[in-house]
């Protein structure tokens, strides 16, 4: 292993991470471990070899639901995949991606036995780099064995093969999964490839899909001399993003509802006074697209006097704000639903018109009820009534 790492040298970062995790697949490495409380009911069936080689820092599997198709980035020994397999059930699927052959071997070694114990086989492990989920590296390596690159002509054939594989048989296609998970891996991707990594997470999720990511973040910028240290890189330190930068990366990739759902108070490690701790972030895909007016509105319940979404729209507590169908659907589902009242029009709109989402406006109660509405009712004493 090199003694210093040129900061942001993609090849050097990849190599230092590969060597470290190959060794960690052979024998447990205490320095890479971070205590996590997984739901014990899902651990009972896992072999010791997988439990001992747990290099996660959180439990994103808790965000999986029955029937989900789930992608686990940097699946390591397969623990999160096998936990998630039990949560999503026979109707769901789990795909683990890792670039390390030794980790993939470890995860696959137990697949048959675990499928028999669980009662179904809904897990698969694929070889690839998580910042480039379009390329199936396992398939490419197999192709290279019979098509080695040795001259300009074979180089051209190789490049054409890579392009064809990306187009026709991507490792993970567009809009392919309901949920992207990752446990302590994003920090291992070089800084220059981090933007692409978040864009890849966004690309593979279907509209309405979500990401749940546990990772290590720093409370201050990591200085260059620490970024040049291969031990610190592969040890989940050098590539840790700052807390705010980490959240913003999801927003920049196009996600909405980005939330820090867990932040460990106690740092996992402190290096030169910089605290490195585990956080778990959830984020949603689906705010892109056209805005149509269906005469719908929302009321922000509080507790703050006002709040803004990532696109700058302002919601004042108690105010009826006119929203397009897309925003209405977003604000009345997870993760926003608990903060908003949904106001639907008394009569559905048959011919919706384009809605200008640039500046939100209030919507008078009369607009929702209809100008002609003049009902007078008795006191309501039904199950939802107030007496
Ligand atoms: C800290 S371990 C976490 C493993 C697993 N998620 C867990 O909870 O035990 C990091 C894993 O990510 C893999 N990895 C690191 N960088 C990667 C990359 N760019 N693409 C794919 N896998 C990567 C490593 O090979 C290793 O298996």
mmCIF file of C-alpha atoms and ligand atoms in Angstrom:
data_model
loop_
_atom_site.group_PDB
_atom_site.id
_atom_site.type_symbol
_atom_site.label_atom_id
_atom_site.label_comp_id
_atom_site.label_asym_id
_atom_site.label_seq_id
_atom_site.Cartn_x
_atom_site.Cartn_y
_atom_site.Cartn_z
ATOM 1 C CA UNK A 1 0.000 0.000 0.000
ATOM 2 C CA UNK A 2 1.255 3.526 -0.813
ATOM 3 C CA UNK A 3 2.200 5.715 2.113
ATOM 4 C CA UNK A 4 0.544 8.872 0.784
ATOM 5 C CA UNK A 5 -2.398 9.215 -1.497
ATOM 6 C CA UNK A 6 -2.680 12.065 -3.994
ATOM 7 C CA UNK A 7 -5.883 13.721 -2.745
ATOM 8 C CA UNK A 8 -8.761 12.980 -5.125
ATOM 9 C CA UNK A 9 -6.737 10.540 -7.255
ATOM 10 C CA UNK A 10 -9.585 8.224 -8.239
ATOM 11 C CA UNK A 11 -7.415 5.188 -9.007
ATOM 12 C CA UNK A 12 -5.391 5.521 -5.826
ATOM 13 C CA UNK A 13 -8.514 5.900 -3.672
ATOM 14 C CA UNK A 14 -10.134 2.866 -5.319
ATOM 15 C CA UNK A 15 -7.014 0.750 -4.855
ATOM 16 C CA UNK A 16 -6.562 1.674 -1.202
ATOM 17 C CA UNK A 17 -10.241 0.860 -0.527
ATOM 18 C CA UNK A 18 -10.027 -2.426 -2.466
ATOM 19 C CA UNK A 19 -6.974 -3.651 -0.536
ATOM 20 C CA UNK A 20 -8.442 -2.720 2.830
ATOM 21 C CA UNK A 21 -11.790 -4.435 2.242
ATOM 22 C CA UNK A 22 -10.231 -7.537 0.693
ATOM 23 C CA UNK A 23 -8.368 -7.980 3.966
ATOM 24 C CA UNK A 24 -11.516 -7.155 5.955
ATOM 25 C CA UNK A 25 -13.417 -9.855 4.035
ATOM 26 C CA UNK A 26 -10.842 -12.421 5.196
ATOM 27 C CA UNK A 27 -10.611 -11.428 8.858
ATOM 28 C CA UNK A 28 -12.733 -9.032 10.923
ATOM 29 C CA UNK A 29 -11.151 -5.588 11.253
ATOM 30 C CA UNK A 30 -11.991 -3.855 14.519
ATOM 31 C CA UNK A 31 -11.020 -0.362 13.281
ATOM 32 C CA UNK A 32 -13.741 -0.495 10.622
ATOM 33 C CA UNK A 33 -16.489 -1.432 13.045
ATOM 34 C CA UNK A 34 -19.086 0.901 14.502
ATOM 35 C CA UNK A 35 -21.646 -0.528 16.955
ATOM 36 C CA UNK A 36 -25.144 -0.598 15.443
ATOM 37 C CA UNK A 37 -28.445 -1.803 16.945
ATOM 38 C CA UNK A 38 -29.998 -3.861 14.168
ATOM 39 C CA UNK A 39 -33.411 -5.383 14.727
ATOM 40 C CA UNK A 40 -32.382 -8.694 16.381
ATOM 41 C CA UNK A 41 -35.229 -10.667 14.782
ATOM 42 C CA UNK A 42 -33.490 -10.349 11.374
ATOM 43 C CA UNK A 43 -30.025 -11.297 12.662
ATOM 44 C CA UNK A 44 -30.975 -14.708 14.071
ATOM 45 C CA UNK A 45 -30.465 -16.540 10.789
ATOM 46 C CA UNK A 46 -27.250 -14.783 9.719
ATOM 47 C CA UNK A 47 -23.986 -16.775 9.960
ATOM 48 C CA UNK A 48 -21.291 -15.538 12.334
ATOM 49 C CA UNK A 49 -18.957 -14.917 9.418
ATOM 50 C CA UNK A 50 -21.296 -12.215 8.079
ATOM 51 C CA UNK A 51 -22.088 -10.743 11.489
ATOM 52 C CA UNK A 52 -18.394 -10.497 12.388
ATOM 53 C CA UNK A 53 -17.587 -8.687 9.143
ATOM 54 C CA UNK A 54 -20.134 -5.944 9.715
ATOM 55 C CA UNK A 55 -18.630 -2.632 8.629
ATOM 56 C CA UNK A 56 -21.802 -0.570 8.711
ATOM 57 C CA UNK A 57 -22.467 2.554 10.784
ATOM 58 C CA UNK A 58 -26.287 2.637 10.837
ATOM 59 C CA UNK A 59 -29.337 0.621 9.887
ATOM 60 C CA UNK A 60 -30.889 1.925 6.670
ATOM 61 C CA UNK A 61 -32.700 -1.406 6.191
ATOM 62 C CA UNK A 62 -35.283 -0.138 8.694
ATOM 63 C CA UNK A 63 -36.698 2.000 5.836
ATOM 64 C CA UNK A 64 -37.537 -0.963 3.571
ATOM 65 C CA UNK A 65 -41.162 -2.079 3.152
ATOM 66 C CA UNK A 66 -42.770 -5.318 2.025
ATOM 67 C CA UNK A 67 -42.696 -5.652 -1.768
ATOM 68 C CA UNK A 68 -39.899 -3.100 -2.361
ATOM 69 C CA UNK A 69 -37.184 -3.605 -4.944
ATOM 70 C CA UNK A 70 -34.093 -2.487 -3.060
ATOM 71 C CA UNK A 71 -30.549 -1.648 -4.128
ATOM 72 C CA UNK A 72 -27.807 -1.780 -1.467
ATOM 73 C CA UNK A 73 -24.698 0.208 -2.454
ATOM 74 C CA UNK A 74 -21.443 -1.303 -1.177
ATOM 75 C CA UNK A 75 -23.112 -4.454 0.100
ATOM 76 C CA UNK A 76 -19.934 -5.905 1.661
ATOM 77 C CA UNK A 77 -20.589 -9.243 3.382
ATOM 78 C CA UNK A 78 -24.301 -8.962 2.563
ATOM 79 C CA UNK A 79 -25.710 -8.293 6.027
ATOM 80 C CA UNK A 80 -27.978 -5.397 5.009
ATOM 81 C CA UNK A 81 -29.148 -7.338 1.928
ATOM 82 C CA UNK A 82 -30.106 -10.405 3.961
ATOM 83 C CA UNK A 83 -31.874 -8.288 6.612
ATOM 84 C CA UNK A 84 -33.743 -6.412 3.873
ATOM 85 C CA UNK A 85 -34.609 -9.658 2.116
ATOM 86 C CA UNK A 86 -36.643 -10.669 5.180
ATOM 87 C CA UNK A 87 -38.378 -7.257 5.354
ATOM 88 C CA UNK A 88 -39.386 -6.968 1.674
ATOM 89 C CA UNK A 89 -40.626 -10.580 1.588
ATOM 90 C CA UNK A 90 -41.026 -12.959 -1.329
ATOM 91 C CA UNK A 91 -42.673 -10.246 -3.443
ATOM 92 C CA UNK A 92 -39.690 -7.916 -3.028
ATOM 93 C CA UNK A 93 -36.149 -8.071 -4.406
ATOM 94 C CA UNK A 94 -32.747 -7.041 -3.120
ATOM 95 C CA UNK A 95 -29.708 -6.237 -5.264
ATOM 96 C CA UNK A 96 -26.337 -5.738 -3.584
ATOM 97 C CA UNK A 97 -23.561 -3.966 -5.508
ATOM 98 C CA UNK A 98 -19.912 -4.104 -4.499
ATOM 99 C CA UNK A 99 -16.646 -3.689 -6.407
ATOM 100 C CA UNK A 100 -14.644 -6.068 -4.255
ATOM 101 C CA UNK A 101 -14.418 -9.744 -5.310
ATOM 102 C CA UNK A 102 -13.586 -10.959 -1.800
ATOM 103 C CA UNK A 103 -16.611 -9.187 -0.329
ATOM 104 C CA UNK A 104 -18.819 -10.496 -3.143
ATOM 105 C CA UNK A 105 -17.538 -14.047 -2.479
ATOM 106 C CA UNK A 106 -18.309 -13.692 1.220
ATOM 107 C CA UNK A 107 -21.832 -12.429 0.542
ATOM 108 C CA UNK A 108 -22.594 -15.070 -2.135
ATOM 109 C CA UNK A 109 -21.137 -17.968 -0.155
ATOM 110 C CA UNK A 110 -24.169 -18.063 2.158
ATOM 111 C CA UNK A 111 -26.856 -17.203 -0.366
ATOM 112 C CA UNK A 112 -28.168 -20.747 -0.955
ATOM 113 C CA UNK A 113 -28.351 -21.657 2.746
ATOM 114 C CA UNK A 114 -29.982 -18.359 3.674
ATOM 115 C CA UNK A 115 -32.548 -18.630 0.875
ATOM 116 C CA UNK A 116 -33.510 -22.098 2.187
ATOM 117 C CA UNK A 117 -33.831 -20.739 5.739
ATOM 118 C CA UNK A 118 -35.775 -17.631 4.722
ATOM 119 C CA UNK A 119 -37.962 -19.647 2.368
ATOM 120 C CA UNK A 120 -37.325 -17.724 -0.852
ATOM 121 C CA UNK A 121 -34.369 -16.392 -2.834
ATOM 122 C CA UNK A 122 -34.826 -12.712 -3.613
ATOM 123 C CA UNK A 123 -31.213 -11.501 -3.216
ATOM 124 C CA UNK A 124 -28.499 -11.139 -5.830
ATOM 125 C CA UNK A 125 -25.050 -9.575 -5.745
ATOM 126 C CA UNK A 126 -23.615 -7.696 -8.715
ATOM 127 C CA UNK A 127 -20.113 -6.394 -9.301
ATOM 128 C CA UNK A 128 -19.799 -2.689 -9.992
ATOM 129 C CA UNK A 129 -18.734 0.698 -8.747
ATOM 130 C CA UNK A 130 -21.508 2.573 -7.008
ATOM 131 C CA UNK A 131 -20.586 5.857 -8.697
ATOM 132 C CA UNK A 132 -21.053 4.170 -12.090
ATOM 133 C CA UNK A 133 -24.071 1.875 -11.834
ATOM 134 C CA UNK A 134 -24.437 1.756 -15.615
ATOM 135 C CA UNK A 135 -21.488 -0.590 -16.063
ATOM 136 C CA UNK A 136 -21.638 -4.281 -15.146
ATOM 137 C CA UNK A 137 -17.991 -4.868 -14.205
ATOM 138 C CA UNK A 138 -18.500 -8.581 -13.615
ATOM 139 C CA UNK A 139 -19.777 -9.065 -17.175
ATOM 140 C CA UNK A 140 -17.064 -6.783 -18.586
ATOM 141 C CA UNK A 141 -14.306 -8.728 -16.832
ATOM 142 C CA UNK A 142 -15.701 -11.998 -18.228
ATOM 143 C CA UNK A 143 -15.729 -10.462 -21.748
ATOM 144 C CA UNK A 144 -12.142 -9.235 -21.306
ATOM 145 C CA UNK A 145 -10.910 -12.745 -20.567
ATOM 146 C CA UNK A 146 -11.644 -13.793 -24.133
ATOM 147 C CA UNK A 147 -11.101 -10.330 -25.652
ATOM 148 C CA UNK A 148 -7.892 -8.959 -24.127
ATOM 149 C CA UNK A 149 -6.845 -5.418 -25.024
ATOM 150 C CA UNK A 150 -3.431 -5.510 -26.645
ATOM 151 C CA UNK A 151 -3.455 -3.126 -29.616
ATOM 152 C CA UNK A 152 -5.416 -0.137 -30.996
ATOM 153 C CA UNK A 153 -7.965 -2.360 -32.748
ATOM 154 C CA UNK A 154 -8.742 -4.382 -29.617
ATOM 155 C CA UNK A 155 -8.934 -1.119 -27.655
ATOM 156 C CA UNK A 156 -11.621 0.107 -30.048
ATOM 157 C CA UNK A 157 -13.516 -3.174 -29.682
ATOM 158 C CA UNK A 158 -13.296 -2.801 -25.901
ATOM 159 C CA UNK A 159 -14.669 0.743 -26.014
ATOM 160 C CA UNK A 160 -17.531 -0.337 -28.278
ATOM 161 C CA UNK A 161 -18.303 -3.235 -25.919
ATOM 162 C CA UNK A 162 -18.420 -0.919 -22.888
ATOM 163 C CA UNK A 163 -20.766 1.477 -24.694
ATOM 164 C CA UNK A 164 -23.031 -1.418 -25.787
ATOM 165 C CA UNK A 165 -23.152 -2.877 -22.269
ATOM 166 C CA UNK A 166 -24.073 0.482 -20.774
ATOM 167 C CA UNK A 167 -26.838 0.884 -23.352
ATOM 168 C CA UNK A 168 -28.231 -2.654 -23.511
ATOM 169 C CA UNK A 169 -27.411 -4.402 -20.230
ATOM 170 C CA UNK A 170 -26.669 -1.777 -17.569
ATOM 171 C CA UNK A 171 -25.779 -3.036 -14.098
ATOM 172 C CA UNK A 172 -28.797 -1.078 -12.819
ATOM 173 C CA UNK A 173 -31.121 0.631 -15.291
ATOM 174 C CA UNK A 174 -32.968 3.948 -15.029
ATOM 175 C CA UNK A 175 -36.004 4.129 -12.687
ATOM 176 C CA UNK A 176 -35.383 0.517 -11.648
ATOM 177 C CA UNK A 177 -35.740 0.408 -7.856
ATOM 178 C CA UNK A 178 -38.049 1.617 -5.076
ATOM 179 C CA UNK A 179 -35.371 2.147 -2.476
ATOM 180 C CA UNK A 180 -31.608 2.755 -2.488
ATOM 181 C CA UNK A 181 -29.824 1.831 0.729
ATOM 182 C CA UNK A 182 -26.210 2.207 1.697
ATOM 183 C CA UNK A 183 -24.387 1.615 4.938
ATOM 184 C CA UNK A 184 -21.085 3.413 5.418
ATOM 185 C CA UNK A 185 -19.879 3.430 1.807
ATOM 186 C CA UNK A 186 -20.499 6.806 0.153
ATOM 187 C CA UNK A 187 -17.540 8.323 2.024
ATOM 188 C CA UNK A 188 -15.259 5.785 0.283
ATOM 189 C CA UNK A 189 -15.879 7.338 -3.150
ATOM 190 C CA UNK A 190 -13.323 9.956 -4.214
ATOM 191 C CA UNK A 191 -14.367 13.591 -3.865
ATOM 192 C CA UNK A 192 -14.208 14.135 -7.637
ATOM 193 C CA UNK A 193 -16.770 11.349 -8.206
ATOM 194 C CA UNK A 194 -19.176 12.241 -5.383
ATOM 195 C CA UNK A 195 -21.479 14.400 -7.540
ATOM 196 C CA UNK A 196 -21.789 11.570 -10.069
ATOM 197 C CA UNK A 197 -22.493 9.155 -7.207
ATOM 198 C CA UNK A 198 -25.535 11.156 -6.015
ATOM 199 C CA UNK A 199 -26.736 11.504 -9.631
ATOM 200 C CA UNK A 200 -26.521 7.728 -10.025
ATOM 201 C CA UNK A 201 -28.594 7.161 -6.884
ATOM 202 C CA UNK A 202 -31.210 9.514 -8.334
ATOM 203 C CA UNK A 203 -31.122 7.886 -11.802
ATOM 204 C CA UNK A 204 -31.783 4.325 -10.661
ATOM 205 C CA UNK A 205 -34.721 5.235 -8.422
ATOM 206 C CA UNK A 206 -38.207 5.165 -9.879
ATOM 207 C CA UNK A 207 -40.393 8.254 -9.495
ATOM 208 C CA UNK A 208 -41.734 8.194 -5.923
ATOM 209 C CA UNK A 209 -38.762 6.094 -4.818
ATOM 210 C CA UNK A 210 -36.533 6.950 -1.902
ATOM 211 C CA UNK A 211 -33.004 6.712 -0.591
ATOM 212 C CA UNK A 212 -32.023 5.790 2.985
ATOM 213 C CA UNK A 213 -28.323 6.240 3.528
ATOM 214 C CA UNK A 214 -26.246 5.777 6.677
ATOM 215 C CA UNK A 215 -22.766 7.227 6.451
ATOM 216 C CA UNK A 216 -19.991 8.969 8.323
ATOM 217 C CA UNK A 217 -19.912 12.789 8.209
ATOM 218 C CA UNK A 218 -17.436 15.322 9.578
ATOM 219 C CA UNK A 219 -18.223 18.396 11.671
ATOM 220 C CA UNK A 220 -15.440 20.390 9.928
ATOM 221 C CA UNK A 221 -13.742 20.215 6.518
ATOM 222 C CA UNK A 222 -11.225 17.374 6.292
ATOM 223 C CA UNK A 223 -7.767 18.910 5.599
ATOM 224 C CA UNK A 224 -5.671 17.847 2.597
ATOM 225 C CA UNK A 225 -3.029 16.034 4.644
ATOM 226 C CA UNK A 226 -5.758 13.756 6.037
ATOM 227 C CA UNK A 227 -7.178 13.205 2.546
ATOM 228 C CA UNK A 228 -3.708 12.009 1.446
ATOM 229 C CA UNK A 229 -3.618 9.263 4.063
ATOM 230 C CA UNK A 230 -4.683 5.898 2.565
ATOM 231 C CA UNK A 231 -5.456 4.389 5.986
ATOM 232 C CA UNK A 232 -7.817 7.261 6.758
ATOM 233 C CA UNK A 233 -9.415 7.030 3.289
ATOM 234 C CA UNK A 234 -10.202 3.367 3.503
ATOM 235 C CA UNK A 235 -11.076 3.824 7.187
ATOM 236 C CA UNK A 236 -14.138 6.001 6.355
ATOM 237 C CA UNK A 237 -12.496 9.253 7.537
ATOM 238 C CA UNK A 238 -10.866 11.172 4.661
ATOM 239 C CA UNK A 239 -13.831 11.026 2.294
ATOM 240 C CA UNK A 240 -16.444 11.981 4.904
ATOM 241 C CA UNK A 241 -18.469 14.979 3.756
ATOM 242 C CA UNK A 242 -19.417 17.781 6.106
ATOM 243 C CA UNK A 243 -22.903 17.352 7.618
ATOM 244 C CA UNK A 244 -24.525 20.196 5.690
ATOM 245 C CA UNK A 245 -22.681 19.374 2.463
ATOM 246 C CA UNK A 246 -23.932 15.776 2.693
ATOM 247 C CA UNK A 247 -27.581 16.870 2.955
ATOM 248 C CA UNK A 248 -27.141 19.449 0.183
ATOM 249 C CA UNK A 249 -25.707 16.794 -2.164
ATOM 250 C CA UNK A 250 -29.108 15.037 -2.161
ATOM 251 C CA UNK A 251 -30.905 18.321 -2.889
ATOM 252 C CA UNK A 252 -28.460 19.137 -5.719
ATOM 253 C CA UNK A 253 -29.106 15.712 -7.279
ATOM 254 C CA UNK A 254 -32.850 16.534 -7.455
ATOM 255 C CA UNK A 255 -34.242 14.884 -4.317
ATOM 256 C CA UNK A 256 -36.948 16.420 -2.129
ATOM 257 C CA UNK A 257 -37.865 15.820 1.509
ATOM 258 C CA UNK A 258 -34.203 15.409 2.444
ATOM 259 C CA UNK A 259 -34.070 14.674 6.170
ATOM 260 C CA UNK A 260 -31.473 13.740 8.748
ATOM 261 C CA UNK A 261 -33.451 11.017 10.509
ATOM 262 C CA UNK A 262 -30.623 9.963 12.814
ATOM 263 C CA UNK A 263 -27.449 11.645 14.039
ATOM 264 C CA UNK A 264 -25.249 9.934 16.600
ATOM 265 C CA UNK A 265 -24.493 12.341 19.419
ATOM 266 C CA UNK A 266 -21.227 10.597 20.235
ATOM 267 C CA UNK A 267 -18.625 10.733 17.465
ATOM 268 C CA UNK A 268 -17.518 7.377 16.078
ATOM 269 C CA UNK A 269 -13.946 8.726 15.878
ATOM 270 C CA UNK A 270 -12.246 12.063 16.490
ATOM 271 C CA UNK A 271 -9.108 12.809 14.466
ATOM 272 C CA UNK A 272 -7.096 15.983 15.077
ATOM 273 C CA UNK A 273 -10.112 17.471 16.825
ATOM 274 C CA UNK A 274 -12.493 16.789 13.923
ATOM 275 C CA UNK A 275 -15.490 14.702 14.921
ATOM 276 C CA UNK A 276 -16.636 11.905 12.613
ATOM 277 C CA UNK A 277 -20.079 10.500 13.382
ATOM 278 C CA UNK A 278 -22.777 8.397 11.801
ATOM 279 C CA UNK A 279 -25.906 9.964 10.341
ATOM 280 C CA UNK A 280 -28.827 8.468 8.437
ATOM 281 C CA UNK A 281 -30.479 10.498 5.679
ATOM 282 C CA UNK A 282 -33.715 9.832 3.831
ATOM 283 C CA UNK A 283 -34.629 11.559 0.555
ATOM 284 C CA UNK A 284 -37.335 11.213 -2.115
ATOM 285 C CA UNK A 285 -37.450 11.337 -5.908
ATOM 286 C CA UNK A 286 -40.352 12.780 -7.885
ATOM 287 C CA UNK A 287 -40.684 16.563 -7.774
ATOM 288 C CA UNK A 288 -39.658 17.031 -11.399
ATOM 289 C CA UNK A 289 -42.293 17.512 -14.105
ATOM 290 C CA UNK A 290 -45.135 19.755 -15.193
ATOM 291 C CA UNK A 291 -47.400 21.731 -12.866
ATOM 292 C CA UNK A 292 -51.177 21.461 -13.394
ATOM 293 C CA UNK A 293 -53.854 23.312 -11.466
ATOM 294 C CA UNK A 294 -56.555 21.048 -9.986
ATOM 295 C CA UNK A 295 -57.802 23.761 -7.593
ATOM 296 C CA UNK A 296 -56.035 22.101 -4.663
ATOM 297 C CA UNK A 297 -54.540 23.787 -1.605
ATOM 298 C CA UNK A 298 -52.602 22.943 1.525
ATOM 299 C CA UNK A 299 -52.428 24.449 5.001
ATOM 300 C CA UNK A 300 -49.163 24.277 6.917
ATOM 301 C CA UNK A 301 -50.050 23.137 10.455
ATOM 302 C CA UNK A 302 -46.922 24.399 12.226
ATOM 303 C CA UNK A 303 -45.172 24.238 14.692
ATOM 304 C CA UNK A 304 -43.032 26.956 13.072
ATOM 305 C CA UNK A 305 -44.526 30.306 12.030
ATOM 306 C CA UNK A 306 -43.553 29.521 8.444
ATOM 307 C CA UNK A 307 -41.521 27.040 6.446
ATOM 308 C CA UNK A 308 -39.980 26.854 2.958
ATOM 309 C CA UNK A 309 -39.401 23.911 0.658
ATOM 310 C CA UNK A 310 -36.179 23.371 -1.321
ATOM 311 C CA UNK A 311 -37.574 25.371 -4.242
ATOM 312 C CA UNK A 312 -38.169 28.420 -2.058
ATOM 313 C CA UNK A 313 -41.963 28.108 -1.768
ATOM 314 C CA UNK A 314 -43.180 29.712 1.448
ATOM 315 C CA UNK A 315 -45.912 28.167 3.621
ATOM 316 C CA UNK A 316 -47.184 30.294 6.519
ATOM 317 C CA UNK A 317 -48.817 28.493 9.435
ATOM 318 C CA UNK A 318 -52.590 28.309 8.918
ATOM 319 C CA UNK A 319 -52.544 29.919 5.452
ATOM 320 C CA UNK A 320 -54.327 28.197 2.526
ATOM 321 C CA UNK A 321 -51.705 27.978 -0.198
ATOM 322 C CA UNK A 322 -52.657 27.106 -3.783
ATOM 323 C CA UNK A 323 -50.508 24.256 -5.105
ATOM 324 C CA UNK A 324 -50.278 22.274 -8.332
ATOM 325 C CA UNK A 325 -51.274 18.583 -8.438
ATOM 326 C CA UNK A 326 -47.638 17.456 -8.193
ATOM 327 C CA UNK A 327 -46.911 19.570 -5.104
ATOM 328 C CA UNK A 328 -50.252 18.589 -3.569
ATOM 329 C CA UNK A 329 -49.370 14.920 -3.905
ATOM 330 C CA UNK A 330 -45.875 15.468 -2.501
ATOM 331 C CA UNK A 331 -47.004 17.535 0.501
ATOM 332 C CA UNK A 332 -49.797 15.172 1.464
ATOM 333 C CA UNK A 333 -47.588 12.059 1.546
ATOM 334 C CA UNK A 334 -44.449 11.015 3.419
ATOM 335 C CA UNK A 335 -42.363 12.778 4.631
ATOM 336 C CA UNK A 336 -44.432 15.990 4.652
ATOM 337 C CA UNK A 337 -47.982 14.714 5.350
ATOM 338 C CA UNK A 338 -47.748 15.203 9.114
ATOM 339 C CA UNK A 339 -47.172 18.949 8.603
ATOM 340 C CA UNK A 340 -49.891 19.756 6.040
ATOM 341 C CA UNK A 341 -53.677 19.705 5.768
ATOM 342 C CA UNK A 342 -54.907 18.721 2.317
ATOM 343 C CA UNK A 343 -57.723 20.905 0.902
ATOM 344 C CA UNK A 344 -59.398 19.347 -2.121
ATOM 345 C CA UNK A 345 -61.984 21.211 -4.195
ATOM 346 C CA UNK A 346 -65.631 20.295 -3.589
ATOM 347 C CA UNK A 347 -66.004 19.617 -7.322
ATOM 348 C CA UNK A 348 -63.101 17.883 -9.101
ATOM 349 C CA UNK A 349 -61.509 19.936 -11.883
ATOM 350 C CA UNK A 350 -62.249 18.299 -15.246
ATOM 351 C CA UNK A 351 -59.913 20.376 -17.394
ATOM 352 C CA UNK A 352 -56.836 21.336 -15.394
ATOM 353 C CA UNK A 353 -54.855 24.369 -16.556
ATOM 354 C CA UNK A 354 -51.083 24.964 -16.344
ATOM 355 C CA UNK A 355 -50.034 26.183 -12.896
ATOM 356 C CA UNK A 356 -47.312 28.745 -12.290
ATOM 357 C CA UNK A 357 -45.235 27.143 -9.544
ATOM 358 C CA UNK A 358 -42.754 30.036 -9.502
ATOM 359 C CA UNK A 359 -44.721 32.035 -6.950
ATOM 360 C CA UNK A 360 -47.229 30.281 -4.715
ATOM 361 C CA UNK A 361 -50.483 32.120 -4.004
ATOM 362 C CA UNK A 362 -53.138 31.771 -1.371
ATOM 363 C CA UNK A 363 -56.385 30.015 -2.298
ATOM 364 C CA UNK A 364 -59.560 31.403 -0.802
ATOM 365 C CA UNK A 365 -61.890 28.859 0.838
ATOM 366 C CA UNK A 366 -64.543 30.004 -1.668
ATOM 367 C CA UNK A 367 -62.348 28.801 -4.514
ATOM 368 C CA UNK A 368 -62.214 25.310 -3.009
ATOM 369 C CA UNK A 369 -65.940 25.177 -2.253
ATOM 370 C CA UNK A 370 -67.134 26.893 -5.451
ATOM 371 C CA UNK A 371 -68.614 30.374 -5.872
ATOM 372 C CA UNK A 372 -72.168 28.993 -5.998
ATOM 373 C CA UNK A 373 -71.856 26.953 -2.803
ATOM 374 C CA UNK A 374 -74.427 28.187 -0.263
ATOM 375 C CA UNK A 375 -75.274 25.104 1.814
ATOM 376 C CA UNK A 376 -76.575 25.415 5.374
ATOM 377 C CA UNK A 377 -76.243 22.251 7.482
ATOM 378 C CA UNK A 378 -77.354 20.858 10.820
ATOM 379 C CA UNK A 379 -74.783 20.234 13.553
ATOM 380 C CA UNK A 380 -72.737 17.190 12.621
ATOM 381 C CA UNK A 381 -72.917 14.441 15.274
ATOM 382 C CA UNK A 382 -71.399 11.556 13.290
ATOM 383 C CA UNK A 383 -68.310 9.632 14.418
ATOM 384 C CA UNK A 384 -66.113 12.554 13.291
ATOM 385 C CA UNK A 385 -68.551 15.228 14.489
ATOM 386 C CA UNK A 386 -67.795 17.527 17.396
ATOM 387 C CA UNK A 387 -70.522 16.707 19.892
HETATM 388 C C1 LIG B 1 -17.434 0.049 5.147
HETATM 389 S S1 LIG B 1 -17.794 -1.359 4.147
HETATM 390 C C2 LIG B 1 -19.546 -1.475 4.381
HETATM 391 C C3 LIG B 1 -20.073 -2.800 3.985
HETATM 392 C C4 LIG B 1 -21.552 -3.034 4.275
HETATM 393 N N1 LIG B 1 -22.369 -1.984 3.738
HETATM 394 C C5 LIG B 1 -21.812 -3.223 5.758
HETATM 395 O O1 LIG B 1 -22.743 -2.573 6.274
HETATM 396 O O2 LIG B 1 -21.143 -4.028 6.387
HETATM 397 C C6 LIG B 1 -17.616 -0.709 2.520
HETATM 398 C C7 LIG B 1 -17.963 -1.671 1.383
HETATM 399 O O3 LIG B 1 -18.155 -0.893 0.200
HETATM 400 C C8 LIG B 1 -17.392 -1.418 -0.857
HETATM 401 N N2 LIG B 1 -17.025 -0.269 -1.700
HETATM 402 C C9 LIG B 1 -16.247 0.780 -1.373
HETATM 403 N N3 LIG B 1 -16.196 1.665 -2.373
HETATM 404 C C10 LIG B 1 -16.971 1.166 -3.358
HETATM 405 C C11 LIG B 1 -17.327 1.616 -4.660
HETATM 406 N N4 LIG B 1 -16.879 2.785 -5.123
HETATM 407 N N5 LIG B 1 -18.139 0.861 -5.417
HETATM 408 C C12 LIG B 1 -18.607 -0.339 -4.953
HETATM 409 N N6 LIG B 1 -18.303 -0.824 -3.735
HETATM 410 C C13 LIG B 1 -17.501 -0.078 -2.942
HETATM 411 C C14 LIG B 1 -16.217 -2.103 -0.195
HETATM 412 O O4 LIG B 1 -15.683 -3.088 -1.050
HETATM 413 C C15 LIG B 1 -16.860 -2.663 1.061
HETATM 414 O O5 LIG B 1 -17.427 -3.915 0.822
#
